[in-house]
């Protein structure tokens, strides 16, 4: 790393705050990572800085060049990804082309998201926002991952998803939750309101390989927005 002067270096040391603090090292194979615009899109690894050398002052440039040693805390590169349906959905023919990126499409009365997970099994966040102007009595989705199929069902027969409300189901272990967020009315946990059914596990995961999410709202498509967020992982970039 290059520092303007010793005071500049000390400000960086203060920012790190100690060698035990976990930081993120961002990288983009295209070389286009810009801190002000692209950090949320770039690949990263969790690291800790184990050493910063005193460095020598470059006599021509007048700056200090210091070697920084980092210890990687994971073997894979990660990227936080969100794929969202549009606000207004027009029914059409399902895509049949091989996919290499996550996207939504409409197949009949079902909203479908396809994505490719190149890393290990990870959790995800499913957000369903009801903008139809009427309560939703059925919120159902399934995930096909090879020969594995996971089913999730919320609110059906228990409590409808009222207009402008958003259902948030997070299966990531550290942020695990299932809530309904209502404008001006706060957030309410809905885990205790679900119908007992061993088939519907509700907190679904994304497995390695191709994954196909199918969302069913009892034939309703227009006015329902869906966001699917997860963490991509690759070993090498």
PDB file of C-alpha atoms in Angstrom:
ATOM      1  CA  UNK A   1       0.000   0.000   0.000  1.00  0.00           C
ATOM      2  CA  UNK A   2       1.084   3.568  -0.672  1.00  0.00           C
ATOM      3  CA  UNK A   3       0.777   6.250   2.011  1.00  0.00           C
ATOM      4  CA  UNK A   4       1.284   9.973   1.584  1.00  0.00           C
ATOM      5  CA  UNK A   5       3.191  10.284   4.854  1.00  0.00           C
ATOM      6  CA  UNK A   6       3.490   8.586   8.257  1.00  0.00           C
ATOM      7  CA  UNK A   7       0.405  10.352   9.582  1.00  0.00           C
ATOM      8  CA  UNK A   8      -1.550   8.962   6.627  1.00  0.00           C
ATOM      9  CA  UNK A   9      -0.352   5.460   7.495  1.00  0.00           C
ATOM     10  CA  UNK A  10      -1.342   5.876  11.148  1.00  0.00           C
ATOM     11  CA  UNK A  11      -4.861   6.884  10.110  1.00  0.00           C
ATOM     12  CA  UNK A  12      -5.112   3.596   8.195  1.00  0.00           C
ATOM     13  CA  UNK A  13      -3.840   1.674  11.242  1.00  0.00           C
ATOM     14  CA  UNK A  14      -6.492   3.418  13.367  1.00  0.00           C
ATOM     15  CA  UNK A  15      -9.125   2.481  10.783  1.00  0.00           C
ATOM     16  CA  UNK A  16      -8.119  -1.189  10.915  1.00  0.00           C
ATOM     17  CA  UNK A  17      -8.383  -0.970  14.692  1.00  0.00           C
ATOM     18  CA  UNK A  18      -6.328  -4.057  15.455  1.00  0.00           C
ATOM     19  CA  UNK A  19      -5.085  -7.175  13.730  1.00  0.00           C
ATOM     20  CA  UNK A  20      -8.061  -9.195  15.014  1.00  0.00           C
ATOM     21  CA  UNK A  21     -10.615  -7.096  13.103  1.00  0.00           C
ATOM     22  CA  UNK A  22     -12.225  -8.779  10.074  1.00  0.00           C
ATOM     23  CA  UNK A  23     -12.154  -6.803   6.828  1.00  0.00           C
ATOM     24  CA  UNK A  24     -13.312  -7.495   3.279  1.00  0.00           C
ATOM     25  CA  UNK A  25     -10.917  -7.681   0.366  1.00  0.00           C
ATOM     26  CA  UNK A  26     -12.825  -6.829  -2.845  1.00  0.00           C
ATOM     27  CA  UNK A  27     -11.772  -7.957  -6.296  1.00  0.00           C
ATOM     28  CA  UNK A  28     -13.252  -7.778  -9.783  1.00  0.00           C
ATOM     29  CA  UNK A  29     -11.636  -9.732 -12.658  1.00  0.00           C
ATOM     30  CA  UNK A  30     -12.521  -6.864 -14.997  1.00  0.00           C
ATOM     31  CA  UNK A  31     -10.533  -4.409 -12.883  1.00  0.00           C
ATOM     32  CA  UNK A  32     -13.514  -2.038 -12.721  1.00  0.00           C
ATOM     33  CA  UNK A  33     -14.178  -2.003  -8.974  1.00  0.00           C
ATOM     34  CA  UNK A  34     -14.914   1.560  -7.894  1.00  0.00           C
ATOM     35  CA  UNK A  35     -15.412   2.000  -4.120  1.00  0.00           C
ATOM     36  CA  UNK A  36     -18.092   4.643  -4.547  1.00  0.00           C
ATOM     37  CA  UNK A  37     -20.256   2.582  -6.921  1.00  0.00           C
ATOM     38  CA  UNK A  38     -19.291  -1.093  -7.194  1.00  0.00           C
ATOM     39  CA  UNK A  39     -18.478  -2.539  -3.742  1.00  0.00           C
ATOM     40  CA  UNK A  40     -21.925  -4.107  -3.468  1.00  0.00           C
ATOM     41  CA  UNK A  41     -21.392  -5.881  -6.792  1.00  0.00           C
ATOM     42  CA  UNK A  42     -17.803  -7.077  -6.439  1.00  0.00           C
ATOM     43  CA  UNK A  43     -16.433 -10.405  -5.253  1.00  0.00           C
ATOM     44  CA  UNK A  44     -14.900 -10.414  -1.771  1.00  0.00           C
ATOM     45  CA  UNK A  45     -13.137 -12.523   0.837  1.00  0.00           C
ATOM     46  CA  UNK A  46     -13.111 -12.048   4.585  1.00  0.00           C
ATOM     47  CA  UNK A  47      -9.537 -11.255   5.730  1.00  0.00           C
ATOM     48  CA  UNK A  48      -7.534 -10.043   8.691  1.00  0.00           C
ATOM     49  CA  UNK A  49      -4.403  -7.934   8.326  1.00  0.00           C
ATOM     50  CA  UNK A  50      -1.516  -9.624  10.128  1.00  0.00           C
ATOM     51  CA  UNK A  51       1.342  -7.235   9.309  1.00  0.00           C
ATOM     52  CA  UNK A  52       2.093  -3.789   7.900  1.00  0.00           C
ATOM     53  CA  UNK A  53       5.777  -3.068   7.296  1.00  0.00           C
ATOM     54  CA  UNK A  54       7.320   0.309   8.119  1.00  0.00           C
ATOM     55  CA  UNK A  55       8.196   0.786   4.462  1.00  0.00           C
ATOM     56  CA  UNK A  56      10.682   3.110   2.853  1.00  0.00           C
ATOM     57  CA  UNK A  57      10.076   6.569   1.524  1.00  0.00           C
ATOM     58  CA  UNK A  58      10.252   6.741  -2.246  1.00  0.00           C
ATOM     59  CA  UNK A  59      12.710   9.551  -2.934  1.00  0.00           C
ATOM     60  CA  UNK A  60      11.196  10.389  -6.332  1.00  0.00           C
ATOM     61  CA  UNK A  61       7.496  10.334  -5.445  1.00  0.00           C
ATOM     62  CA  UNK A  62       7.831  11.295  -1.788  1.00  0.00           C
ATOM     63  CA  UNK A  63       5.443   8.548  -0.583  1.00  0.00           C
ATOM     64  CA  UNK A  64       5.838   5.551   1.732  1.00  0.00           C
ATOM     65  CA  UNK A  65       5.470   2.079   0.178  1.00  0.00           C
ATOM     66  CA  UNK A  66       4.483  -0.533   2.776  1.00  0.00           C
ATOM     67  CA  UNK A  67       3.862  -4.245   2.366  1.00  0.00           C
ATOM     68  CA  UNK A  68       0.574  -5.449   3.853  1.00  0.00           C
ATOM     69  CA  UNK A  69       0.096  -9.124   4.752  1.00  0.00           C
ATOM     70  CA  UNK A  70      -3.460 -10.488   4.898  1.00  0.00           C
ATOM     71  CA  UNK A  71      -4.760 -13.826   6.114  1.00  0.00           C
ATOM     72  CA  UNK A  72      -7.732 -15.183   4.152  1.00  0.00           C
ATOM     73  CA  UNK A  73     -10.581 -16.479   6.346  1.00  0.00           C
ATOM     74  CA  UNK A  74     -12.357 -18.350   3.544  1.00  0.00           C
ATOM     75  CA  UNK A  75     -11.276 -20.435   0.568  1.00  0.00           C
ATOM     76  CA  UNK A  76     -13.924 -19.001  -1.772  1.00  0.00           C
ATOM     77  CA  UNK A  77     -14.760 -15.626  -3.271  1.00  0.00           C
ATOM     78  CA  UNK A  78     -18.244 -14.350  -2.416  1.00  0.00           C
ATOM     79  CA  UNK A  79     -20.707 -11.892  -3.911  1.00  0.00           C
ATOM     80  CA  UNK A  80     -24.095 -10.780  -2.571  1.00  0.00           C
ATOM     81  CA  UNK A  81     -26.678 -11.071  -5.348  1.00  0.00           C
ATOM     82  CA  UNK A  82     -30.329 -10.035  -5.654  1.00  0.00           C
ATOM     83  CA  UNK A  83     -32.672 -10.890  -8.522  1.00  0.00           C
ATOM     84  CA  UNK A  84     -36.069  -9.183  -8.574  1.00  0.00           C
ATOM     85  CA  UNK A  85     -39.250  -9.444 -10.613  1.00  0.00           C
ATOM     86  CA  UNK A  86     -40.552  -6.310 -12.279  1.00  0.00           C
ATOM     87  CA  UNK A  87     -43.436  -4.303 -10.844  1.00  0.00           C
ATOM     88  CA  UNK A  88     -45.695  -5.156 -13.790  1.00  0.00           C
ATOM     89  CA  UNK A  89     -45.368  -8.657 -15.216  1.00  0.00           C
ATOM     90  CA  UNK A  90     -46.663  -9.655 -18.642  1.00  0.00           C
ATOM     91  CA  UNK A  91     -47.390 -13.324 -19.114  1.00  0.00           C
ATOM     92  CA  UNK A  92     -45.436 -14.994 -21.884  1.00  0.00           C
ATOM     93  CA  UNK A  93     -43.533 -18.062 -22.997  1.00  0.00           C
ATOM     94  CA  UNK A  94     -40.886 -19.398 -20.579  1.00  0.00           C
ATOM     95  CA  UNK A  95     -37.244 -18.953 -21.548  1.00  0.00           C
ATOM     96  CA  UNK A  96     -35.669 -22.101 -22.944  1.00  0.00           C
ATOM     97  CA  UNK A  97     -32.109 -20.846 -23.402  1.00  0.00           C
ATOM     98  CA  UNK A  98     -29.385 -22.135 -21.021  1.00  0.00           C
ATOM     99  CA  UNK A  99     -28.963 -19.654 -18.193  1.00  0.00           C
ATOM    100  CA  UNK A 100     -25.693 -18.365 -16.752  1.00  0.00           C
ATOM    101  CA  UNK A 101     -27.183 -15.535 -14.697  1.00  0.00           C
ATOM    102  CA  UNK A 102     -30.181 -15.265 -12.340  1.00  0.00           C
ATOM    103  CA  UNK A 103     -33.440 -13.994 -13.809  1.00  0.00           C
ATOM    104  CA  UNK A 104     -37.227 -14.164 -13.393  1.00  0.00           C
ATOM    105  CA  UNK A 105     -39.762 -15.220 -15.996  1.00  0.00           C
ATOM    106  CA  UNK A 106     -43.471 -16.086 -16.079  1.00  0.00           C
ATOM    107  CA  UNK A 107     -44.650 -19.626 -16.857  1.00  0.00           C
ATOM    108  CA  UNK A 108     -48.445 -19.695 -16.993  1.00  0.00           C
ATOM    109  CA  UNK A 109     -49.682 -18.482 -13.613  1.00  0.00           C
ATOM    110  CA  UNK A 110     -46.348 -19.154 -11.904  1.00  0.00           C
ATOM    111  CA  UNK A 111     -43.416 -16.775 -11.394  1.00  0.00           C
ATOM    112  CA  UNK A 112     -40.093 -18.576 -11.886  1.00  0.00           C
ATOM    113  CA  UNK A 113     -36.511 -17.625 -10.951  1.00  0.00           C
ATOM    114  CA  UNK A 114     -33.530 -19.632 -12.180  1.00  0.00           C
ATOM    115  CA  UNK A 115     -29.988 -19.303 -10.907  1.00  0.00           C
ATOM    116  CA  UNK A 116     -26.735 -21.224 -10.898  1.00  0.00           C
ATOM    117  CA  UNK A 117     -24.900 -21.684  -7.592  1.00  0.00           C
ATOM    118  CA  UNK A 118     -21.226 -22.468  -8.181  1.00  0.00           C
ATOM    119  CA  UNK A 119     -20.413 -22.619  -4.460  1.00  0.00           C
ATOM    120  CA  UNK A 120     -21.584 -24.528  -1.418  1.00  0.00           C
ATOM    121  CA  UNK A 121     -25.139 -24.723  -0.095  1.00  0.00           C
ATOM    122  CA  UNK A 122     -26.240 -21.265   1.114  1.00  0.00           C
ATOM    123  CA  UNK A 123     -29.294 -19.645   2.654  1.00  0.00           C
ATOM    124  CA  UNK A 124     -31.370 -16.981   0.928  1.00  0.00           C
ATOM    125  CA  UNK A 125     -33.836 -14.165   1.565  1.00  0.00           C
ATOM    126  CA  UNK A 126     -37.248 -14.307  -0.119  1.00  0.00           C
ATOM    127  CA  UNK A 127     -39.272 -11.063  -0.128  1.00  0.00           C
ATOM    128  CA  UNK A 128     -42.853 -10.995  -1.432  1.00  0.00           C
ATOM    129  CA  UNK A 129     -44.601  -7.601  -1.597  1.00  0.00           C
ATOM    130  CA  UNK A 130     -48.350  -7.451  -2.214  1.00  0.00           C
ATOM    131  CA  UNK A 131     -49.324  -4.442  -4.361  1.00  0.00           C
ATOM    132  CA  UNK A 132     -52.488  -6.000  -5.811  1.00  0.00           C
ATOM    133  CA  UNK A 133     -54.959  -3.915  -3.808  1.00  0.00           C
ATOM    134  CA  UNK A 134     -56.439  -7.054  -2.233  1.00  0.00           C
ATOM    135  CA  UNK A 135     -55.291  -9.634   0.352  1.00  0.00           C
ATOM    136  CA  UNK A 136     -53.278 -12.642  -0.853  1.00  0.00           C
ATOM    137  CA  UNK A 137     -54.648 -15.879   0.555  1.00  0.00           C
ATOM    138  CA  UNK A 138     -51.896 -18.088  -0.873  1.00  0.00           C
ATOM    139  CA  UNK A 139     -48.108 -17.592  -0.864  1.00  0.00           C
ATOM    140  CA  UNK A 140     -46.381 -20.771  -1.985  1.00  0.00           C
ATOM    141  CA  UNK A 141     -43.003 -21.541  -3.510  1.00  0.00           C
ATOM    142  CA  UNK A 142     -40.770 -24.506  -4.207  1.00  0.00           C
ATOM    143  CA  UNK A 143     -37.102 -24.934  -5.086  1.00  0.00           C
ATOM    144  CA  UNK A 144     -35.871 -27.625  -7.457  1.00  0.00           C
ATOM    145  CA  UNK A 145     -32.140 -28.372  -7.038  1.00  0.00           C
ATOM    146  CA  UNK A 146     -31.360 -31.469  -9.074  1.00  0.00           C
ATOM    147  CA  UNK A 147     -33.254 -34.318  -7.394  1.00  0.00           C
ATOM    148  CA  UNK A 148     -33.910 -32.207  -4.276  1.00  0.00           C
ATOM    149  CA  UNK A 149     -37.224 -30.339  -3.956  1.00  0.00           C
ATOM    150  CA  UNK A 150     -38.019 -27.979  -1.074  1.00  0.00           C
ATOM    151  CA  UNK A 151     -41.492 -26.577  -0.428  1.00  0.00           C
ATOM    152  CA  UNK A 152     -42.483 -23.396   1.401  1.00  0.00           C
ATOM    153  CA  UNK A 153     -45.936 -22.088   2.259  1.00  0.00           C
ATOM    154  CA  UNK A 154     -46.856 -19.018   4.283  1.00  0.00           C
ATOM    155  CA  UNK A 155     -50.082 -17.345   5.326  1.00  0.00           C
ATOM    156  CA  UNK A 156     -52.422 -19.710   3.425  1.00  0.00           C
ATOM    157  CA  UNK A 157     -55.434 -20.473   5.591  1.00  0.00           C
ATOM    158  CA  UNK A 158     -53.924 -18.639   8.566  1.00  0.00           C
ATOM    159  CA  UNK A 159     -53.620 -14.942   7.808  1.00  0.00           C
ATOM    160  CA  UNK A 160     -53.689 -13.335   4.334  1.00  0.00           C
ATOM    161  CA  UNK A 161     -50.920 -11.048   3.143  1.00  0.00           C
ATOM    162  CA  UNK A 162     -52.785  -7.739   3.103  1.00  0.00           C
ATOM    163  CA  UNK A 163     -52.241  -4.977   0.572  1.00  0.00           C
ATOM    164  CA  UNK A 164     -48.811  -3.206   0.606  1.00  0.00           C
ATOM    165  CA  UNK A 165     -47.489  -5.708   3.172  1.00  0.00           C
ATOM    166  CA  UNK A 166     -44.195  -7.527   2.586  1.00  0.00           C
ATOM    167  CA  UNK A 167     -43.383 -11.081   3.643  1.00  0.00           C
ATOM    168  CA  UNK A 168     -39.659 -11.598   4.414  1.00  0.00           C
ATOM    169  CA  UNK A 169     -38.304 -15.125   4.924  1.00  0.00           C
ATOM    170  CA  UNK A 170     -34.553 -15.350   5.647  1.00  0.00           C
ATOM    171  CA  UNK A 171     -32.945 -18.807   5.889  1.00  0.00           C
ATOM    172  CA  UNK A 172     -29.389 -17.573   6.544  1.00  0.00           C
ATOM    173  CA  UNK A 173     -28.306 -18.968   9.947  1.00  0.00           C
ATOM    174  CA  UNK A 174     -27.052 -15.648  11.358  1.00  0.00           C
ATOM    175  CA  UNK A 175     -30.084 -13.578  10.283  1.00  0.00           C
ATOM    176  CA  UNK A 176     -32.808 -16.268  10.392  1.00  0.00           C
ATOM    177  CA  UNK A 177     -36.311 -14.748  10.452  1.00  0.00           C
ATOM    178  CA  UNK A 178     -39.833 -14.838   9.014  1.00  0.00           C
ATOM    179  CA  UNK A 179     -41.683 -11.532   9.311  1.00  0.00           C
ATOM    180  CA  UNK A 180     -44.449  -9.509   7.751  1.00  0.00           C
ATOM    181  CA  UNK A 181     -43.651  -5.816   7.375  1.00  0.00           C
ATOM    182  CA  UNK A 182     -46.674  -3.514   7.166  1.00  0.00           C
ATOM    183  CA  UNK A 183     -46.399   0.148   6.260  1.00  0.00           C
ATOM    184  CA  UNK A 184     -46.883   2.248   9.386  1.00  0.00           C
ATOM    185  CA  UNK A 185     -47.690  -0.829  11.497  1.00  0.00           C
ATOM    186  CA  UNK A 186     -44.260  -2.254  12.275  1.00  0.00           C
ATOM    187  CA  UNK A 187     -42.997  -5.811  11.836  1.00  0.00           C
ATOM    188  CA  UNK A 188     -44.670  -8.990  13.064  1.00  0.00           C
ATOM    189  CA  UNK A 189     -43.134 -12.464  13.225  1.00  0.00           C
ATOM    190  CA  UNK A 190     -45.243 -14.999  11.350  1.00  0.00           C
ATOM    191  CA  UNK A 191     -43.397 -18.194  12.247  1.00  0.00           C
ATOM    192  CA  UNK A 192     -45.921 -19.035  14.964  1.00  0.00           C
ATOM    193  CA  UNK A 193     -48.888 -18.522  12.629  1.00  0.00           C
ATOM    194  CA  UNK A 194     -48.053 -21.226  10.092  1.00  0.00           C
ATOM    195  CA  UNK A 195     -50.041 -24.342   9.406  1.00  0.00           C
ATOM    196  CA  UNK A 196     -48.305 -27.490  10.733  1.00  0.00           C
ATOM    197  CA  UNK A 197     -47.220 -29.519   7.702  1.00  0.00           C
ATOM    198  CA  UNK A 198     -44.035 -31.599   7.470  1.00  0.00           C
ATOM    199  CA  UNK A 199     -43.908 -31.154   3.685  1.00  0.00           C
ATOM    200  CA  UNK A 200     -43.431 -27.402   3.882  1.00  0.00           C
ATOM    201  CA  UNK A 201     -40.077 -26.590   5.501  1.00  0.00           C
ATOM    202  CA  UNK A 202     -40.470 -22.872   4.634  1.00  0.00           C
ATOM    203  CA  UNK A 203     -36.800 -21.964   5.254  1.00  0.00           C
ATOM    204  CA  UNK A 204     -35.335 -23.137   1.937  1.00  0.00           C
ATOM    205  CA  UNK A 205     -31.679 -23.211   0.872  1.00  0.00           C
ATOM    206  CA  UNK A 206     -29.844 -22.897  -2.449  1.00  0.00           C
ATOM    207  CA  UNK A 207     -27.772 -25.970  -3.322  1.00  0.00           C
ATOM    208  CA  UNK A 208     -24.724 -26.273  -5.533  1.00  0.00           C
ATOM    209  CA  UNK A 209     -25.693 -26.339  -9.204  1.00  0.00           C
ATOM    210  CA  UNK A 210     -28.875 -25.268 -10.984  1.00  0.00           C
ATOM    211  CA  UNK A 211     -31.739 -24.041  -8.786  1.00  0.00           C
ATOM    212  CA  UNK A 212     -35.277 -23.261  -9.942  1.00  0.00           C
ATOM    213  CA  UNK A 213     -37.642 -21.248  -7.704  1.00  0.00           C
ATOM    214  CA  UNK A 214     -41.355 -21.420  -8.602  1.00  0.00           C
ATOM    215  CA  UNK A 215     -43.720 -18.944  -6.894  1.00  0.00           C
ATOM    216  CA  UNK A 216     -47.493 -19.544  -6.850  1.00  0.00           C
ATOM    217  CA  UNK A 217     -49.960 -16.916  -5.620  1.00  0.00           C
ATOM    218  CA  UNK A 218     -53.165 -18.793  -6.511  1.00  0.00           C
ATOM    219  CA  UNK A 219     -53.043 -17.637 -10.109  1.00  0.00           C
ATOM    220  CA  UNK A 220     -52.288 -13.982  -9.304  1.00  0.00           C
ATOM    221  CA  UNK A 221     -49.217 -12.445 -10.984  1.00  0.00           C
ATOM    222  CA  UNK A 222     -49.901  -8.746 -11.575  1.00  0.00           C
ATOM    223  CA  UNK A 223     -49.019  -6.442  -8.679  1.00  0.00           C
ATOM    224  CA  UNK A 224     -46.816  -8.897  -6.794  1.00  0.00           C
ATOM    225  CA  UNK A 225     -43.123  -8.084  -6.485  1.00  0.00           C
ATOM    226  CA  UNK A 226     -40.596 -10.772  -5.542  1.00  0.00           C
ATOM    227  CA  UNK A 227     -36.945 -10.307  -4.559  1.00  0.00           C
ATOM    228  CA  UNK A 228     -34.558 -13.225  -4.094  1.00  0.00           C
ATOM    229  CA  UNK A 229     -31.215 -12.471  -2.407  1.00  0.00           C
ATOM    230  CA  UNK A 230     -28.343 -14.879  -1.832  1.00  0.00           C
ATOM    231  CA  UNK A 231     -24.551 -15.102  -1.692  1.00  0.00           C
ATOM    232  CA  UNK A 232     -22.648 -16.399  -4.700  1.00  0.00           C
ATOM    233  CA  UNK A 233     -19.414 -18.318  -4.075  1.00  0.00           C
ATOM    234  CA  UNK A 234     -16.575 -19.351  -6.407  1.00  0.00           C
ATOM    235  CA  UNK A 235     -13.171 -20.838  -5.610  1.00  0.00           C
ATOM    236  CA  UNK A 236     -11.244 -19.063  -8.356  1.00  0.00           C
ATOM    237  CA  UNK A 237     -11.838 -15.902 -10.398  1.00  0.00           C
TER     238      UNK A 237
END
